[in-house]
Amino acid sequence: MKNIDWKNLTFGYVKTDCNIRCYFKDGKWGPIETSTSETIDIHIAATCLHYGQEAFEGMKAYRGKDNKVRLFRWEENWLRLQRSAEGILMQSVPKEIFKEAISKAVELNQEYIPPYGTGGSLYLRPLLIGTGAKVGVSPADEYLFMVFVTPVGPYFKEGFKPVKMQLIRDFDRAAPQGTGSIKVGGNYAASLRAGQRAQKEGFATAIFADAKTKTYIDEAGPANFFGIRDGKYITPDSESILPSITNMSLRELAADMGLIVERRHVALDELGTFEEAGACGTAAVISPIGMVQDRDNGTVYQYSKDGEAGPWCKKLYARLTGIQYGEEEDKFGWCTVLF
């Protein structure tokens, strides 16, 4: 075990021992390689640099109560990377290569997996980029798939405490029928100005209204939004929202725990009707939302008066993390024990 202050980890990069790489050249994927380098050698005309042929995933490995190391729903990450590759015409990564690469990345860096009870996890970043040289706008004929890992703590500095978010309409993260529903870097680049401005104005992140009508909730910064009302778990459905694996899991848990699940367009007008609200994703798991302020008119929607998460956010968070850390029965078969 490395000498790291596990309980005070942030969501940032920590150098580990190695990363895993696999190259697509001459119409086929090559062998899986291990590298200790933190840099890659790339052609100056690579399509990832000029035409945005880049997609990635975020996933976690957990050291459980029984000291076993678990991956959470890795097949869903592989499927989402497939959709991203198809969306921007990249060579898709075979399932067996994806599985071997993520497993090897965890195993070879296992001393960086935070101990059980610290609240930390090992974050995996599978990355697929176009490396072939093109000057005209066209897909590359060469690709690099790689996986690096880093130990992380909570995404928001507040941890599992309610955060403040800012509702905005003057920036769009993604267009309808664009790339919003796949996990490509351009979506995140498009969200930076809004997110940075929200942070400067005292908020954790920005909640985007839908780009077409500005009347529905879209993404909550880098995460999916959900609200709790009248025994219902309500979360937006949209062509420009990234399908979150965490949200998918929470919907199943919510239904199993007796909530009615609604995945549909959620009007901005409904913000004032929720008893609880949260943002969910691999990085944050659940970030309870304490309040949302509409930047245009100053309206404040309050979900926490005592600085604590609401009862359903607490129950859902405990149930999901309990499965991830091996504290609860994995009745859904979501976890893969690596060792």
Coordinates of C-alpha atoms in Angstrom, one line a residue:
M1 CA 0.0 0.0 0.0
K2 CA 1.4 3.4 -1.0
N3 CA 2.0 6.1 1.5
I4 CA -0.9 8.4 0.6
D5 CA -3.3 10.5 2.7
W6 CA -6.2 8.3 1.7
K7 CA -8.9 10.2 3.7
N8 CA -8.0 13.6 2.1
L9 CA -7.9 12.5 -1.5
T10 CA -9.5 15.0 -4.0
F11 CA -10.8 14.2 -7.4
G12 CA -7.5 14.8 -9.1
Y13 CA -4.6 13.1 -10.9
V14 CA -2.0 11.0 -8.9
K15 CA 0.8 9.3 -10.7
T16 CA 0.6 5.5 -10.6
D17 CA 3.0 2.8 -11.7
C18 CA 1.8 2.2 -15.3
N19 CA -1.0 2.5 -17.9
I20 CA -2.3 0.1 -20.6
R21 CA -2.2 0.8 -24.3
C22 CA -3.4 -0.9 -27.5
Y23 CA -3.0 0.4 -31.1
F24 CA -5.2 -0.1 -34.1
K25 CA -3.1 -0.1 -37.3
D26 CA -3.3 -1.7 -40.7
G27 CA -6.9 -2.7 -40.1
K28 CA -6.4 -4.6 -36.9
W29 CA -5.9 -4.2 -33.2
G30 CA -2.4 -5.0 -31.9
P31 CA -1.3 -6.6 -28.6
I32 CA -2.0 -5.0 -25.3
E33 CA 1.0 -3.1 -23.9
T34 CA 2.1 -1.8 -20.6
S35 CA 3.8 1.6 -20.3
T36 CA 5.3 3.5 -17.4
S37 CA 5.3 6.8 -19.4
E38 CA 2.7 9.5 -18.7
T39 CA 3.0 10.9 -22.2
I40 CA 2.1 9.7 -25.7
D41 CA 3.9 10.2 -29.0
I42 CA 1.4 11.5 -31.5
H43 CA 1.4 12.7 -35.1
I44 CA 0.9 16.4 -35.5
A45 CA -1.9 15.8 -38.0
A46 CA -3.7 13.2 -35.7
T47 CA -7.5 13.5 -36.0
C48 CA -8.0 13.7 -32.3
L49 CA -6.1 17.0 -32.3
H50 CA -7.9 18.6 -35.3
Y51 CA -11.3 17.0 -35.7
G52 CA -12.2 15.9 -32.2
Q53 CA -12.0 12.1 -32.7
E54 CA -11.8 11.4 -29.0
A55 CA -14.0 9.5 -26.6
F56 CA -13.5 8.4 -23.0
E57 CA -15.1 6.6 -20.1
G58 CA -15.1 7.0 -16.3
M59 CA -15.4 4.1 -14.0
K60 CA -14.2 2.9 -10.6
A61 CA -12.7 0.0 -8.8
Y62 CA -13.5 -0.4 -5.1
R63 CA -11.7 -2.2 -2.3
G64 CA -14.5 -3.8 -0.4
K65 CA -15.3 -4.6 3.2
D66 CA -14.0 -8.1 2.5
N67 CA -10.8 -6.6 1.0
K68 CA -11.8 -7.9 -2.4
V69 CA -11.5 -5.5 -5.4
R70 CA -14.6 -4.9 -7.4
L71 CA -15.3 -3.2 -10.8
F72 CA -18.8 -1.7 -11.1
R73 CA -20.8 -2.4 -14.3
W74 CA -17.8 -2.4 -16.6
E75 CA -19.8 -3.9 -19.5
E76 CA -22.0 -0.8 -19.6
N77 CA -18.9 1.4 -19.9
W78 CA -17.8 -0.8 -22.8
L79 CA -21.2 -0.5 -24.5
R80 CA -21.2 3.3 -24.0
L81 CA -17.7 3.6 -25.5
Q82 CA -19.0 1.6 -28.5
R83 CA -21.8 4.1 -29.0
S84 CA -19.3 7.0 -28.7
A85 CA -17.0 5.4 -31.3
E86 CA -19.9 4.9 -33.7
G87 CA -21.1 8.4 -33.1
I88 CA -17.8 10.0 -34.4
L89 CA -16.7 7.2 -36.7
M90 CA -13.9 5.8 -34.7
Q91 CA -12.7 2.2 -34.6
S92 CA -14.6 0.4 -31.8
V93 CA -12.7 -1.5 -29.1
P94 CA -13.4 -5.2 -28.9
K95 CA -15.0 -6.3 -25.6
E96 CA -12.1 -8.7 -24.8
I97 CA -9.5 -5.9 -25.2
F98 CA -11.5 -3.5 -23.1
K99 CA -11.9 -6.1 -20.3
E100 CA -8.3 -7.1 -20.3
A101 CA -7.0 -3.6 -20.4
I102 CA -9.1 -2.3 -17.5
S103 CA -8.4 -5.5 -15.4
K104 CA -4.7 -5.2 -16.0
A105 CA -4.7 -1.5 -15.2
V106 CA -6.3 -2.2 -11.8
E107 CA -4.1 -5.2 -11.0
L108 CA -0.8 -3.6 -11.8
N109 CA -1.7 -0.5 -9.8
Q110 CA -3.5 -2.2 -6.9
E111 CA -1.3 -0.5 -4.3
Y112 CA -3.1 2.7 -5.3
I113 CA -6.6 1.4 -4.5
P114 CA -7.7 3.3 -1.4
P115 CA -8.4 1.1 1.7
Y116 CA -11.9 0.3 2.6
G117 CA -13.5 2.8 5.0
T118 CA -11.6 5.9 3.6
G119 CA -14.4 6.8 1.1
G120 CA -11.9 6.7 -1.8
S121 CA -11.8 4.5 -4.9
L122 CA -9.6 3.9 -7.9
Y123 CA -10.8 5.9 -10.9
L124 CA -10.2 4.3 -14.4
R125 CA -10.1 6.5 -17.5
P126 CA -10.4 4.4 -20.7
L127 CA -9.5 6.7 -23.6
L128 CA -9.9 6.2 -27.4
I129 CA -8.3 8.7 -29.8
G130 CA -7.8 9.0 -33.5
T131 CA -4.0 9.0 -34.1
G132 CA -3.9 8.6 -37.9
A133 CA -2.8 11.7 -39.9
K134 CA -5.5 13.5 -41.8
V135 CA -5.5 17.0 -43.2
G136 CA -8.9 16.7 -44.9
V137 CA -11.9 16.2 -42.6
S138 CA -12.3 12.4 -42.5
P139 CA -12.0 9.6 -39.9
A140 CA -8.5 8.4 -39.0
D141 CA -7.3 4.9 -40.0
E142 CA -5.2 4.5 -36.9
Y143 CA -6.3 4.7 -33.2
L144 CA -5.0 4.4 -29.7
F145 CA -7.0 2.8 -26.9
M146 CA -5.5 3.3 -23.4
V147 CA -6.4 3.1 -19.8
F148 CA -4.9 5.0 -16.9
V149 CA -5.9 5.0 -13.3
T150 CA -5.7 7.3 -10.3
P151 CA -6.9 7.2 -6.7
V152 CA -9.7 9.7 -6.0
G153 CA -11.9 11.1 -3.3
P154 CA -15.2 13.0 -3.8
Y155 CA -15.7 15.0 -7.1
F156 CA -17.1 18.0 -5.3
K157 CA -15.1 19.3 -2.3
E158 CA -18.3 19.2 -0.2
G159 CA -18.4 15.3 -0.5
F160 CA -21.8 13.9 0.3
K161 CA -23.2 17.2 1.4
P162 CA -25.7 19.4 -0.5
V163 CA -24.2 21.7 -3.1
K164 CA -25.4 24.9 -4.7
M165 CA -26.1 24.9 -8.4
Q166 CA -26.8 27.6 -10.9
L167 CA -29.5 27.3 -13.6
I168 CA -28.4 28.9 -16.8
R169 CA -29.8 29.5 -20.3
D170 CA -27.1 31.5 -22.1
F171 CA -24.7 28.6 -22.8
D172 CA -25.5 25.2 -24.5
R173 CA -23.5 22.1 -23.6
A174 CA -24.7 20.2 -26.7
A175 CA -27.3 20.5 -29.5
P176 CA -30.2 18.1 -30.1
Q177 CA -29.1 15.3 -32.4
G178 CA -25.5 16.3 -31.8
T179 CA -23.0 14.6 -29.6
G180 CA -24.6 15.2 -26.2
S181 CA -25.6 11.6 -25.7
I182 CA -22.1 10.2 -26.3
K183 CA -19.1 10.7 -24.1
V184 CA -16.8 12.8 -26.2
G185 CA -14.5 15.6 -25.1
G186 CA -16.2 18.3 -27.1
N187 CA -19.2 18.2 -24.8
Y188 CA -17.0 18.9 -21.8
A189 CA -15.1 21.7 -23.7
A190 CA -18.5 23.3 -24.5
S191 CA -19.5 23.2 -20.8
L192 CA -16.3 24.8 -19.4
R193 CA -17.2 28.5 -19.7
A194 CA -20.5 28.0 -17.9
G195 CA -19.0 25.8 -15.2
Q196 CA -16.2 28.1 -14.5
R197 CA -18.5 31.1 -14.3
A198 CA -20.8 29.3 -12.0
Q199 CA -17.9 28.4 -9.7
K200 CA -16.7 32.0 -9.6
E201 CA -20.2 33.1 -8.6
G202 CA -20.3 30.7 -5.7
F203 CA -21.9 27.5 -7.1
A204 CA -20.6 24.0 -7.6
T205 CA -21.6 23.9 -11.2
A206 CA -24.2 25.0 -13.7
I207 CA -27.4 23.2 -14.7
F208 CA -28.1 23.6 -18.4
A209 CA -31.5 24.2 -19.9
D210 CA -32.2 22.3 -23.1
A211 CA -30.7 23.9 -26.1
K212 CA -33.8 23.9 -28.3
T213 CA -36.5 25.4 -26.2
K214 CA -34.8 26.5 -22.9
T215 CA -37.8 25.1 -21.0
Y216 CA -36.5 21.7 -19.9
I217 CA -33.7 20.5 -17.6
D218 CA -30.7 19.1 -19.4
E219 CA -27.4 18.1 -17.8
A220 CA -26.4 19.2 -14.3
G221 CA -22.8 20.1 -15.1
P222 CA -20.9 16.9 -15.6
A223 CA -23.8 14.8 -14.2
N224 CA -27.4 13.8 -14.6
F225 CA -30.1 15.5 -12.6
F226 CA -32.8 13.8 -10.6
G227 CA -35.6 15.0 -8.4
I228 CA -37.7 13.3 -5.7
R229 CA -41.4 14.2 -5.4
D230 CA -44.5 12.4 -4.2
G231 CA -42.8 9.0 -4.0
K232 CA -41.3 9.4 -7.5
Y233 CA -37.7 9.4 -8.8
I234 CA -37.9 11.8 -11.8
T235 CA -35.0 12.3 -14.2
P236 CA -34.7 14.0 -17.5
D237 CA -34.8 12.2 -20.8
S238 CA -33.3 14.0 -23.8
E239 CA -31.3 13.5 -27.0
S240 CA -28.6 15.7 -25.6
I241 CA -28.1 14.1 -22.2
L242 CA -25.4 11.5 -21.6
P243 CA -27.0 8.2 -20.4
S244 CA -25.4 7.9 -17.0
I245 CA -24.6 4.4 -15.7
T246 CA -25.0 5.7 -12.2
N247 CA -28.4 7.1 -13.0
M248 CA -29.4 3.8 -14.7
S249 CA -28.4 2.0 -11.5
L250 CA -30.2 4.5 -9.3
R251 CA -33.4 4.1 -11.3
E252 CA -33.3 0.3 -10.7
L253 CA -32.6 0.8 -7.0
A254 CA -35.3 3.5 -6.7
A255 CA -37.9 1.1 -8.2
D256 CA -36.6 -1.7 -5.9
M257 CA -37.0 0.5 -2.9
G258 CA -40.6 1.4 -3.8
L259 CA -40.3 4.7 -5.7
I260 CA -42.1 5.2 -9.0
V261 CA -39.5 6.0 -11.7
E262 CA -40.2 8.6 -14.4
R263 CA -37.6 9.2 -17.1
R264 CA -39.1 12.0 -19.3
H265 CA -38.7 15.7 -20.2
V266 CA -38.6 17.6 -17.0
A267 CA -39.8 21.2 -17.2
L268 CA -37.8 24.0 -15.5
D269 CA -41.1 24.9 -13.8
E270 CA -40.9 21.7 -11.9
L271 CA -37.7 22.8 -10.0
G272 CA -39.9 24.4 -7.4
T273 CA -41.9 21.2 -6.8
F274 CA -39.2 18.7 -5.8
E275 CA -38.7 17.6 -2.2
E276 CA -35.1 16.5 -2.9
A277 CA -32.8 16.9 -5.9
G278 CA -29.4 15.5 -6.8
A279 CA -26.8 15.2 -9.5
C280 CA -25.4 11.7 -10.2
G281 CA -22.5 10.2 -12.2
T282 CA -19.5 7.9 -11.7
A283 CA -17.3 10.7 -10.4
A284 CA -19.8 12.2 -7.9
V285 CA -21.9 9.1 -7.3
I286 CA -24.7 11.3 -5.8
S287 CA -24.2 15.0 -5.0
P288 CA -27.3 16.1 -3.2
I289 CA -28.4 19.5 -4.4
G290 CA -29.1 21.9 -1.6
M291 CA -30.4 24.7 -3.7
V292 CA -30.7 25.9 -7.3
Q293 CA -30.6 29.6 -8.2
D294 CA -31.9 30.8 -11.6
R295 CA -29.3 33.1 -12.9
D296 CA -31.7 35.0 -15.1
N297 CA -34.3 36.0 -12.5
G298 CA -32.7 35.2 -9.2
T299 CA -35.4 32.6 -8.2
V300 CA -34.1 30.2 -5.5
Y301 CA -35.3 26.6 -5.3
Q302 CA -34.4 25.2 -1.8
Y303 CA -34.0 21.5 -1.2
S304 CA -32.0 21.4 2.1
K305 CA -32.6 23.7 5.1
D306 CA -30.2 22.0 7.5
G307 CA -27.2 21.5 5.3
E308 CA -27.9 17.7 5.1
A309 CA -29.0 15.5 2.2
G310 CA -32.6 14.4 2.1
P311 CA -33.8 11.0 3.2
W312 CA -34.1 9.5 -0.3
C313 CA -30.7 10.8 -1.4
K314 CA -29.2 9.2 1.7
K315 CA -31.0 5.9 1.2
L316 CA -30.0 5.7 -2.5
Y317 CA -26.4 6.7 -1.8
A318 CA -26.1 4.1 1.0
R319 CA -27.6 1.3 -1.1
L320 CA -25.5 2.0 -4.2
T321 CA -22.2 2.5 -2.4
G322 CA -23.0 -0.5 -0.2
I323 CA -23.1 -2.7 -3.3
Q324 CA -20.0 -1.1 -4.7
Y325 CA -18.0 -1.7 -1.5
G326 CA -19.4 -5.2 -0.9
E327 CA -21.4 -4.2 2.2
E328 CA -24.7 -5.2 0.7
E329 CA -25.8 -8.1 -1.5
D330 CA -25.3 -7.5 -5.2
K331 CA -28.7 -8.9 -6.2
F332 CA -28.4 -7.2 -9.6
G333 CA -25.1 -8.7 -10.5
W334 CA -23.4 -5.4 -11.1
C335 CA -20.0 -6.0 -9.6
T336 CA -17.1 -8.0 -11.0
V337 CA -14.6 -9.2 -8.4
L338 CA -11.1 -8.9 -9.9
F339 CA -9.1 -10.3 -7.0

